[in-house]
Amino acid sequence: VLWRRIQKLEEELGEPLLQRRARGVAPTEAGQRVYEEALALLAARDRLLASFQEREDLRSGEVTFGAIPTIAPYLLGRLLAPFRAEFPRVQIRVREAQTVDLIRMVVDEEVDFAVVSDIRATDRKRWSLYVKTVFQEPILLAVPRSHELARSKQGTLQPADIPREQLLFLGEGHCLREQTLKVCRTRKPDEAFQCEQLPTVQTLVAAGLGIAFVPAMFVADHPVAGVSYLRLRAPQPLRAINVMKRRGRKLSPPAESLFRQILEFDPESGPGGGGVQ
């Protein structure tokens, strides 16, 4: 049957494809060309099948990732909405935790990757972490509208002008707590209140119980009446929004797709801007 097919192909091409030798057969020049073209066609077929399999994996896969609490409530909707619209059947699980716990989850592969803020260089090296900055987010100072600082012009306030004894802090382990201490150039906070959630912090500010640093995108989504949000004098305090995974780990097709979409995220594309007085 094989010889008949070869003979038929030779008739169609008008050239011999094989030449007989003492120890078997060998391809002619035309036969070698047909052989190479056949290999290319088979490789293209395999790539096509693989691409369709990848699309099926994307449609029915699963992604588990982590995020710190000061990012998750306002950023995840913007990150996940485009992915969810494109791959509605993919199951998505989000784990909210502090950075130290997310590092452990990434290393133990309990999550595919995590969205975090500051990562110490020692942790990156020790746990072999791949960390990529997605964008830099401004940090604003939230003060009661009746506070004397509320009358400051945007961009003129300096860290030295901030009454440290009035600052409200998140609990131990929150990146924003450490970033607040860094902005104020102090190691030990003088705190009358300690909270675990940004909305609680804003409620205390609105009640006139203190002032606090808050992320700009959180303010855009959750402005509170009676609170002014001030930008500090340049260089304005910023915090990095990073995506983190274990170096060298191969992610599943849906996890890899979402990971890449997050890397390409543009904070200016989502809603925002409101709330800064």
Short mmCIF file of C-alpha atoms in Angstrom, two decimals:
data_model
loop_
_atom_site.label_atom_id
_atom_site.label_comp_id
_atom_site.label_asym_id
_atom_site.label_seq_id
_atom_site.Cartn_x
_atom_site.Cartn_y
_atom_site.Cartn_z
CA VAL A 1 0.00 0.00 0.00
CA LEU A 2 2.85 2.40 0.87
CA TRP A 3 4.62 1.79 -2.44
CA ARG A 4 1.43 2.45 -4.35
CA ARG A 5 1.02 5.79 -2.62
CA ILE A 6 4.65 6.71 -3.34
CA GLN A 7 4.24 5.77 -6.99
CA LYS A 8 1.05 7.84 -7.22
CA LEU A 9 2.83 10.83 -5.69
CA GLU A 10 5.73 10.38 -8.12
CA GLU A 11 3.27 10.39 -11.01
CA GLU A 12 1.66 13.61 -9.72
CA LEU A 13 5.05 15.32 -9.23
CA GLY A 14 6.59 13.92 -12.41
CA GLU A 15 9.83 12.96 -10.63
CA PRO A 16 11.12 9.86 -8.80
CA LEU A 17 11.28 10.23 -5.03
CA LEU A 18 13.33 7.12 -4.20
CA GLN A 19 16.25 5.41 -5.79
CA ARG A 20 17.07 1.74 -5.18
CA ARG A 21 20.53 0.83 -3.91
CA ALA A 22 22.30 -2.41 -2.97
CA ARG A 23 21.45 -1.90 0.70
CA GLY A 24 17.96 -0.50 0.31
CA VAL A 25 16.59 2.77 -0.96
CA ALA A 26 17.58 6.43 -0.58
CA PRO A 27 15.65 9.62 -1.34
CA THR A 28 16.33 11.49 -4.51
CA GLU A 29 16.77 15.26 -4.39
CA ALA A 30 13.02 15.60 -4.97
CA GLY A 31 12.35 12.92 -2.36
CA GLN A 32 14.46 14.77 0.23
CA ARG A 33 12.51 17.96 -0.43
CA VAL A 34 9.19 16.15 -0.03
CA TYR A 35 10.47 14.62 3.21
CA GLU A 36 11.45 18.01 4.66
CA GLU A 37 8.12 19.57 3.63
CA ALA A 38 6.29 16.66 5.28
CA LEU A 39 8.20 17.21 8.53
CA ALA A 40 7.29 20.92 8.47
CA LEU A 41 3.62 20.08 7.93
CA LEU A 42 3.62 17.60 10.82
CA ALA A 43 5.28 20.18 13.10
CA ALA A 44 2.67 22.79 12.12
CA ARG A 45 -0.06 20.24 12.85
CA ASP A 46 1.41 19.58 16.32
CA ARG A 47 1.60 23.32 17.07
CA LEU A 48 -2.00 23.79 16.00
CA LEU A 49 -3.20 20.93 18.21
CA ALA A 50 -1.15 22.27 21.13
CA SER A 51 -2.63 25.75 20.74
CA PHE A 52 -6.17 24.37 20.82
CA GLN A 53 -5.30 22.28 23.88
CA GLU A 54 -3.89 25.38 25.56
CA ARG A 55 -7.09 27.27 24.83
CA GLU A 56 -9.08 24.43 26.38
CA ASP A 57 -6.81 24.47 29.44
CA LEU A 58 -7.39 28.23 29.74
CA ARG A 59 -11.13 27.82 29.52
CA SER A 60 -11.37 25.20 32.24
CA GLY A 61 -8.31 25.68 34.46
CA GLU A 62 -7.76 27.12 37.92
CA VAL A 63 -5.71 29.97 39.39
CA THR A 64 -4.88 30.50 43.06
CA PHE A 65 -2.99 33.63 43.97
CA GLY A 66 -2.38 35.84 46.96
CA ALA A 67 -2.59 39.56 47.71
CA ILE A 68 -1.85 41.74 50.72
CA PRO A 69 -4.92 43.28 52.43
CA THR A 70 -3.97 46.86 51.51
CA ILE A 71 -4.09 45.95 47.80
CA ALA A 72 -6.77 43.28 47.48
CA PRO A 73 -9.96 45.30 48.19
CA TYR A 74 -9.49 47.94 45.49
CA LEU A 75 -7.06 46.52 42.94
CA LEU A 76 -8.22 42.94 42.37
CA GLY A 77 -11.42 43.98 40.59
CA ARG A 78 -9.41 45.94 38.04
CA LEU A 79 -6.91 43.11 37.61
CA LEU A 80 -9.41 40.27 37.36
CA ALA A 81 -12.27 41.78 35.35
CA PRO A 82 -10.58 41.60 31.90
CA PHE A 83 -9.29 38.06 32.57
CA ARG A 84 -12.69 36.88 33.83
CA ALA A 85 -14.42 38.30 30.75
CA GLU A 86 -12.03 36.41 28.46
CA PHE A 87 -11.95 33.14 30.43
CA PRO A 88 -15.27 32.87 32.33
CA ARG A 89 -14.87 29.17 33.16
CA VAL A 90 -11.51 29.48 34.92
CA GLN A 91 -11.82 29.09 38.69
CA ILE A 92 -10.09 31.88 40.61
CA ARG A 93 -9.16 31.67 44.28
CA VAL A 94 -7.66 34.63 46.16
CA ARG A 95 -5.76 34.34 49.44
CA GLU A 96 -5.41 37.56 51.44
CA ALA A 97 -2.47 37.61 53.81
CA GLN A 98 0.51 39.68 54.93
CA THR A 99 3.70 39.59 52.90
CA VAL A 100 5.58 37.19 55.19
CA ASP A 101 2.76 34.65 54.89
CA LEU A 102 2.45 35.13 51.12
CA ILE A 103 6.16 34.42 50.70
CA ARG A 104 5.66 31.10 52.49
CA MET A 105 2.62 30.29 50.32
CA VAL A 106 4.56 31.05 47.14
CA VAL A 107 7.56 28.98 48.25
CA ASP A 108 5.34 26.05 49.32
CA GLU A 109 3.34 26.45 46.07
CA GLU A 110 0.07 26.94 47.94
CA VAL A 111 -0.51 29.86 45.54
CA ASP A 112 0.69 30.32 41.96
CA PHE A 113 1.91 33.87 42.63
CA ALA A 114 1.14 36.89 44.80
CA VAL A 115 0.57 40.64 44.48
CA VAL A 116 2.55 42.44 47.17
CA SER A 117 4.32 45.72 47.93
CA ASP A 118 7.79 45.85 49.48
CA ILE A 119 9.97 42.71 49.36
CA ARG A 120 13.31 42.73 51.15
CA ALA A 121 16.34 41.82 49.05
CA THR A 122 17.32 39.20 51.61
CA ASP A 123 13.95 37.44 51.20
CA ARG A 124 14.25 37.53 47.41
CA LYS A 125 17.62 35.83 47.56
CA ARG A 126 16.86 33.41 50.40
CA TRP A 127 13.66 32.06 48.86
CA SER A 128 14.69 32.44 45.21
CA LEU A 129 11.80 34.76 44.39
CA TYR A 130 11.09 36.38 41.05
CA VAL A 131 9.70 39.87 41.80
CA LYS A 132 8.58 42.30 39.11
CA THR A 133 7.28 45.82 39.74
CA VAL A 134 3.98 46.47 37.95
CA PHE A 135 3.69 50.17 38.85
CA GLN A 136 4.42 52.75 41.56
CA GLU A 137 1.47 53.99 43.62
CA PRO A 138 1.43 57.39 45.36
CA ILE A 139 0.85 57.47 49.12
CA LEU A 140 -1.42 60.26 50.40
CA LEU A 141 -1.92 61.72 53.83
CA ALA A 142 -5.53 61.50 55.05
CA VAL A 143 -6.51 64.24 57.53
CA PRO A 144 -9.85 65.46 58.91
CA ARG A 145 -11.30 68.37 56.92
CA SER A 146 -11.13 70.46 60.08
CA HIS A 147 -7.42 69.72 60.61
CA GLU A 148 -5.00 72.61 60.15
CA LEU A 149 -3.04 70.55 57.58
CA ALA A 150 -6.15 70.38 55.38
CA ARG A 151 -5.51 74.02 54.48
CA SER A 152 -2.09 73.13 53.04
CA LYS A 153 -1.69 73.48 49.29
CA GLN A 154 -1.24 70.24 47.37
CA GLY A 155 2.41 69.30 47.00
CA THR A 156 3.74 71.70 49.65
CA LEU A 157 3.47 69.47 52.72
CA GLN A 158 6.76 67.99 53.94
CA PRO A 159 7.36 64.98 56.27
CA ALA A 160 8.69 67.38 58.92
CA ASP A 161 5.28 69.13 58.96
CA ILE A 162 3.44 65.94 59.97
CA PRO A 163 2.60 65.62 63.69
CA ARG A 164 3.82 62.07 64.33
CA GLU A 165 1.90 61.76 67.58
CA GLN A 166 -1.35 61.97 65.58
CA LEU A 167 -0.51 59.21 63.09
CA LEU A 168 -2.70 56.12 62.94
CA PHE A 169 -1.00 52.84 62.04
CA LEU A 170 -1.95 49.46 60.70
CA GLY A 171 -0.87 46.47 62.77
CA GLU A 172 2.52 44.77 62.75
CA GLY A 173 3.41 43.07 59.48
CA HIS A 174 1.53 45.45 57.17
CA CYS A 175 3.77 46.95 54.47
CA LEU A 176 1.94 50.29 54.72
CA ARG A 177 2.92 50.52 58.39
CA GLU A 178 6.60 50.21 57.48
CA GLN A 179 6.19 52.65 54.60
CA THR A 180 4.60 55.20 56.98
CA LEU A 181 7.56 54.89 59.33
CA LYS A 182 9.92 55.30 56.38
CA VAL A 183 8.21 58.49 55.17
CA CYS A 184 8.34 59.97 58.67
CA ARG A 185 11.94 58.83 59.13
CA THR A 186 11.24 57.13 62.43
CA ARG A 187 11.49 53.57 63.70
CA LYS A 188 9.14 53.59 66.65
CA PRO A 189 5.53 54.72 66.20
CA ASP A 190 3.72 56.74 68.83
CA GLU A 191 0.30 55.15 68.34
CA ALA A 192 -2.91 55.69 70.24
CA PHE A 193 -4.83 53.42 67.85
CA GLN A 194 -3.80 50.38 65.86
CA CYS A 195 -6.06 48.97 63.12
CA GLU A 196 -6.00 46.03 60.72
CA GLN A 197 -8.04 47.46 57.83
CA LEU A 198 -7.78 50.64 55.76
CA PRO A 199 -11.53 51.41 55.94
CA THR A 200 -11.25 51.42 59.75
CA VAL A 201 -8.32 53.81 59.57
CA GLN A 202 -10.32 56.19 57.38
CA THR A 203 -13.26 56.05 59.79
CA LEU A 204 -11.00 57.10 62.65
CA VAL A 205 -9.57 59.93 60.55
CA ALA A 206 -13.08 61.15 59.66
CA ALA A 207 -13.94 61.11 63.38
CA GLY A 208 -11.01 63.43 64.09
CA LEU A 209 -9.03 60.79 66.00
CA GLY A 210 -5.85 61.08 63.96
CA ILE A 211 -4.24 61.25 60.55
CA ALA A 212 -2.93 58.41 58.36
CA PHE A 213 -1.10 57.52 55.18
CA VAL A 214 -3.28 55.71 52.64
CA PRO A 215 -2.71 54.41 49.08
CA ALA A 216 -3.93 56.73 46.31
CA MET A 217 -5.89 54.05 44.43
CA PHE A 218 -7.67 53.04 47.63
CA VAL A 219 -8.73 56.66 48.06
CA ALA A 220 -10.01 56.77 44.47
CA ASP A 221 -12.35 53.85 45.18
CA HIS A 222 -13.18 54.59 48.84
CA PRO A 223 -13.17 58.34 49.55
CA VAL A 224 -14.71 59.24 52.89
CA ALA A 225 -16.73 62.37 53.56
CA GLY A 226 -15.03 64.76 55.94
CA VAL A 227 -11.52 63.64 54.99
CA SER A 228 -8.95 65.54 52.92
CA TYR A 229 -6.25 63.63 51.05
CA LEU A 230 -2.96 65.49 50.67
CA ARG A 231 -0.03 64.90 48.37
CA LEU A 232 3.35 65.52 49.92
CA ARG A 233 6.05 67.68 48.43
CA ALA A 234 8.26 66.08 45.78
CA PRO A 235 9.73 63.56 45.88
CA GLN A 236 6.27 62.23 46.64
CA PRO A 237 6.15 59.02 48.69
CA LEU A 238 5.45 55.99 46.51
CA ARG A 239 4.99 52.31 47.13
CA ALA A 240 5.79 49.62 44.60
CA ILE A 241 3.06 47.21 43.53
CA ASN A 242 4.88 43.98 42.73
CA VAL A 243 3.94 40.55 41.46
CA MET A 244 5.92 37.69 42.98
CA LYS A 245 6.38 34.01 42.18
CA ARG A 246 8.92 31.31 42.87
CA ARG A 247 11.83 31.62 40.45
CA GLY A 248 11.82 28.90 37.81
CA ARG A 249 8.32 27.64 38.61
CA LYS A 250 6.26 26.75 35.55
CA LEU A 251 2.71 28.06 35.94
CA SER A 252 -0.38 26.45 34.49
CA PRO A 253 -1.70 28.07 31.27
CA PRO A 254 -4.45 30.09 33.05
CA ALA A 255 -2.11 31.16 35.86
CA GLU A 256 0.56 32.19 33.35
CA SER A 257 -2.01 34.16 31.35
CA LEU A 258 -3.26 36.05 34.41
CA PHE A 259 0.32 36.61 35.61
CA ARG A 260 1.20 38.25 32.29
CA GLN A 261 -1.98 40.34 32.27
CA ILE A 262 -1.09 41.69 35.71
CA LEU A 263 2.42 42.57 34.50
CA GLU A 264 0.84 44.61 31.70
CA PHE A 265 -1.69 46.32 33.99
CA ASP A 266 -2.02 50.09 33.56
CA PRO A 267 -3.36 51.82 36.71
CA GLU A 268 -4.50 54.78 34.60
CA SER A 269 -6.91 52.54 32.66
CA GLY A 270 -9.22 51.93 35.60
CA PRO A 271 -11.54 54.27 37.47
CA GLY A 272 -9.87 56.69 39.78
CA GLY A 273 -8.87 60.21 40.55
CA GLY A 274 -11.80 61.12 42.74
CA GLY A 275 -11.43 61.82 46.41
CA VAL A 276 -8.18 63.77 46.47
CA GLN A 277 -8.96 67.24 47.81
#
